[in-house]
């Protein structure tokens, strides 16, 4: 008999481990082939865009591309000295600017730097126009004075220091903006003025609304899920269809229905006026503000809370509560001490699902949110499609992503992701 | 009422129960349980036994009638005020609490102090030999251990009555038998009153002081295990408890204690008159397989018939033999495995017989 420490062998003397691996190889290859199409699809349409977005949030190669020699020359200059850059730097800028003006790319850089300080867009457009006509052979003054004569801003240290600051391959400015921070001319980071800071408030509001929506879905969803889990199969199936019904109608339709219901001339206001509870002049404004967002999103996200709760409650043996009651617990104590703790996994799963969905919700706040009901995702969409500041959109998106990840990790630490049951 | 009912701890009086208003699940139940008694409700599924248990525990209201606990009518008392311990088939241990917390739960809701609580929990766990498991979760215990914990938990708060709803149903055979004795011993030691529900007759016979055999919402017979087996009152009980041979025939003669029943093939069987409708009526004869004598001497027993062995099943200590007798070929005879009589082959014709006393003439189905 071979001892246990000796490597086991098959009948033909091949090591058992090798043999096992061989026999499993085919299985593994098949599994890989089955996953491959979806994996490729996700790689191309999901992971790669996310990676690209993360890059965009810090990417700043535009300055180096448009002003290649200026960037090299600027590296030697110290903006803290308070002195204007040397003549050769102005010369490098004039040469780069002429090339860029002819290629019509100089205004793109202007637009990029305008994110940092307003006025740069027009400065670069103006300078570009002049540089196109500029002929160094006919120049009577220095490059420095020539540029200053085009626009007085070229004679200021701040102009140079901003280009100097933003001449790197990467920038932190998008992230600073996303946190309502700014860099002053000395390069120190400071808070923006209260009237121009919007994103922190927006993040706060998004988080607050999401928390509120999550709480409301728990409040409304818990009793329904309990009913679903405890009713007879026939009745509970019917109720389940009612819960699932919203999934079969378009999100847009559901949101529009809320507009019809909640608006000033809508069903609810009309009814209240007709009954005489409120006067015609004091109609409630329940839409195009955060109330509208709250109502519509709670309704839309409710099934995502009910389903995980239901699936957890379905597994809770009804004899738990009976046992607790027989041991002397009142109905409420039995619920609090025995039933409720067993549903926490469902609350956690539903809560994290609803929270993550609502933190990035877009259509509903856009339609019913008005001004104070919009969320961060609406601003991301705005920067992507309207203001075309993709860098800022990317930074905001990345912050949102990391926020969700942090919450996910927190949840894992507190409740344990293994306890999550989604169905 | 003629007898003095106030001596009983639990009384069901004319209790009826219907779930849908059309069908009575429990029909006019009258049942008294003495203090310290181990009473088992035995019956096939759907016979109403669990419903009775649930009514006593307070989870189902009685549709009609009254249930008394210690002479107090409890129909309107909520379950948590009844002070009845309960063991469920699914154990119903709270999965989010440790074993110790599970046992402490009934004491906690009774606002018992911590030190006293810990002491009682320890005693209860030691009683089921699980003292070392207090900090484990139910899921870390085997089925048998979980069931022990469930028993301990139902007893830890010293209830007057403990209800057990098929508590051993989920265990395998060996463990079930071991647990039967364990529960029986705990009952003897503590003197607690136990109402036990099962569909397993051997469980009922092993453990109980008295067994109530349920069928179709009615107690068919309420008696100690030996009486139930030896003297079944009707055909259902005879057939449900233990192995049984049924012969159906017409009563042709009737005297004070005995009668003669003629089977369709013309055999006249002398039987012990127990529960027959009268002369000329159908009756079911019940004969236990082990009471049949192979090759009896003439005159040894009043009933002797020719029989043909159709099938022999070897079961170790005895041989179960299917025979054709009196026109019935589903007649089983238990032949003890002692060398001289076991010498029987399939197809052999033998004479078999039985005593008049062992053949009970009961109601016809």
mmCIF file of N, CA, C and O in Angstrom, chain B residues 37 204-205 208-212 221-231:
data_model
loop_
_atom_site.group_PDB
_atom_site.id
_atom_site.type_symbol
_atom_site.label_atom_id
_atom_site.label_comp_id
_atom_site.label_asym_id
_atom_site.label_seq_id
_atom_site.Cartn_x
_atom_site.Cartn_y
_atom_site.Cartn_z
ATOM 1 N N UNK B 37 -49.985 13.972 31.903
ATOM 2 C CA UNK B 37 -50.241 12.916 30.936
ATOM 3 C C UNK B 37 -49.459 13.145 29.644
ATOM 4 O O UNK B 37 -49.171 14.274 29.263
ATOM 5 N N UNK B 204 -46.294 6.705 18.424
ATOM 6 C CA UNK B 204 -47.409 6.902 19.361
ATOM 7 C C UNK B 204 -47.445 5.803 20.416
ATOM 8 O O UNK B 204 -47.599 6.065 21.604
ATOM 9 N N UNK B 205 -47.262 4.559 19.989
ATOM 10 C CA UNK B 205 -47.355 3.442 20.927
ATOM 11 C C UNK B 205 -46.183 3.456 21.910
ATOM 12 O O UNK B 205 -46.343 3.144 23.081
ATOM 13 N N UNK B 208 -46.631 7.096 24.445
ATOM 14 C CA UNK B 208 -47.804 7.724 25.056
ATOM 15 C C UNK B 208 -48.364 6.988 26.262
ATOM 16 O O UNK B 208 -48.248 5.767 26.383
ATOM 17 N N UNK B 209 -49.017 7.759 27.131
ATOM 18 C CA UNK B 209 -49.887 7.171 28.137
ATOM 19 C C UNK B 209 -51.206 6.776 27.483
ATOM 20 O O UNK B 209 -51.735 5.702 27.722
ATOM 21 N N UNK B 210 -51.725 7.697 26.702
ATOM 22 C CA UNK B 210 -52.944 7.412 25.952
ATOM 23 C C UNK B 210 -52.780 7.926 24.534
ATOM 24 O O UNK B 210 -52.044 8.882 24.295
ATOM 25 N N UNK B 211 -53.471 7.261 23.605
ATOM 26 C CA UNK B 211 -53.403 7.662 22.212
ATOM 27 C C UNK B 211 -54.820 7.939 21.727
ATOM 28 O O UNK B 211 -55.732 7.147 21.986
ATOM 29 N N UNK B 212 -54.982 9.082 21.054
ATOM 30 C CA UNK B 212 -56.263 9.382 20.424
ATOM 31 C C UNK B 212 -56.088 9.174 18.933
ATOM 32 O O UNK B 212 -55.309 9.887 18.294
ATOM 33 N N UNK B 221 -60.803 6.334 18.524
ATOM 34 C CA UNK B 221 -60.653 5.615 19.789
ATOM 35 C C UNK B 221 -59.605 6.332 20.621
ATOM 36 O O UNK B 221 -58.595 6.814 20.094
ATOM 37 N N UNK B 222 -59.870 6.416 21.907
ATOM 38 C CA UNK B 222 -58.927 7.044 22.820
ATOM 39 C C UNK B 222 -58.620 6.036 23.912
ATOM 40 O O UNK B 222 -59.504 5.682 24.695
ATOM 41 N N UNK B 223 -57.383 5.535 23.919
ATOM 42 C CA UNK B 223 -57.074 4.458 24.861
ATOM 43 C C UNK B 223 -55.572 4.362 25.035
ATOM 44 O O UNK B 223 -54.815 4.883 24.222
ATOM 45 N N UNK B 224 -55.130 3.667 26.091
ATOM 46 C CA UNK B 224 -53.693 3.407 26.213
ATOM 47 C C UNK B 224 -53.218 2.538 25.050
ATOM 48 O O UNK B 224 -54.024 1.805 24.459
ATOM 49 N N UNK B 225 -51.926 2.566 24.743
ATOM 50 C CA UNK B 225 -51.416 1.862 23.559
ATOM 51 C C UNK B 225 -51.789 0.392 23.511
ATOM 52 O O UNK B 225 -52.197 -0.097 22.456
ATOM 53 N N UNK B 226 -51.664 -0.321 24.656
ATOM 54 C CA UNK B 226 -51.942 -1.759 24.600
ATOM 55 C C UNK B 226 -53.406 -2.038 24.285
ATOM 56 O O UNK B 226 -53.730 -2.932 23.511
ATOM 57 N N UNK B 227 -54.309 -1.253 24.863
ATOM 58 C CA UNK B 227 -55.734 -1.451 24.594
ATOM 59 C C UNK B 227 -56.022 -1.163 23.121
ATOM 60 O O UNK B 227 -56.787 -1.883 22.469
ATOM 61 N N UNK B 228 -55.365 -0.119 22.630
ATOM 62 C CA UNK B 228 -55.581 0.258 21.235
ATOM 63 C C UNK B 228 -55.212 -0.889 20.310
ATOM 64 O O UNK B 228 -55.890 -1.177 19.322
ATOM 65 N N UNK B 229 -54.129 -1.579 20.649
ATOM 66 C CA UNK B 229 -53.659 -2.654 19.792
ATOM 67 C C UNK B 229 -54.472 -3.923 20.013
ATOM 68 O O UNK B 229 -54.875 -4.590 19.072
ATOM 69 N N UNK B 230 -54.724 -4.219 21.280
ATOM 70 C CA UNK B 230 -55.407 -5.477 21.592
ATOM 71 C C UNK B 230 -56.902 -5.388 21.350
ATOM 72 O O UNK B 230 -57.523 -6.357 20.941
ATOM 73 N N UNK B 231 -57.478 -4.248 21.651
ATOM 74 C CA UNK B 231 -58.930 -4.139 21.579
ATOM 75 C C UNK B 231 -59.386 -2.943 20.753
ATOM 76 O O UNK B 231 -60.010 -2.013 21.274
#
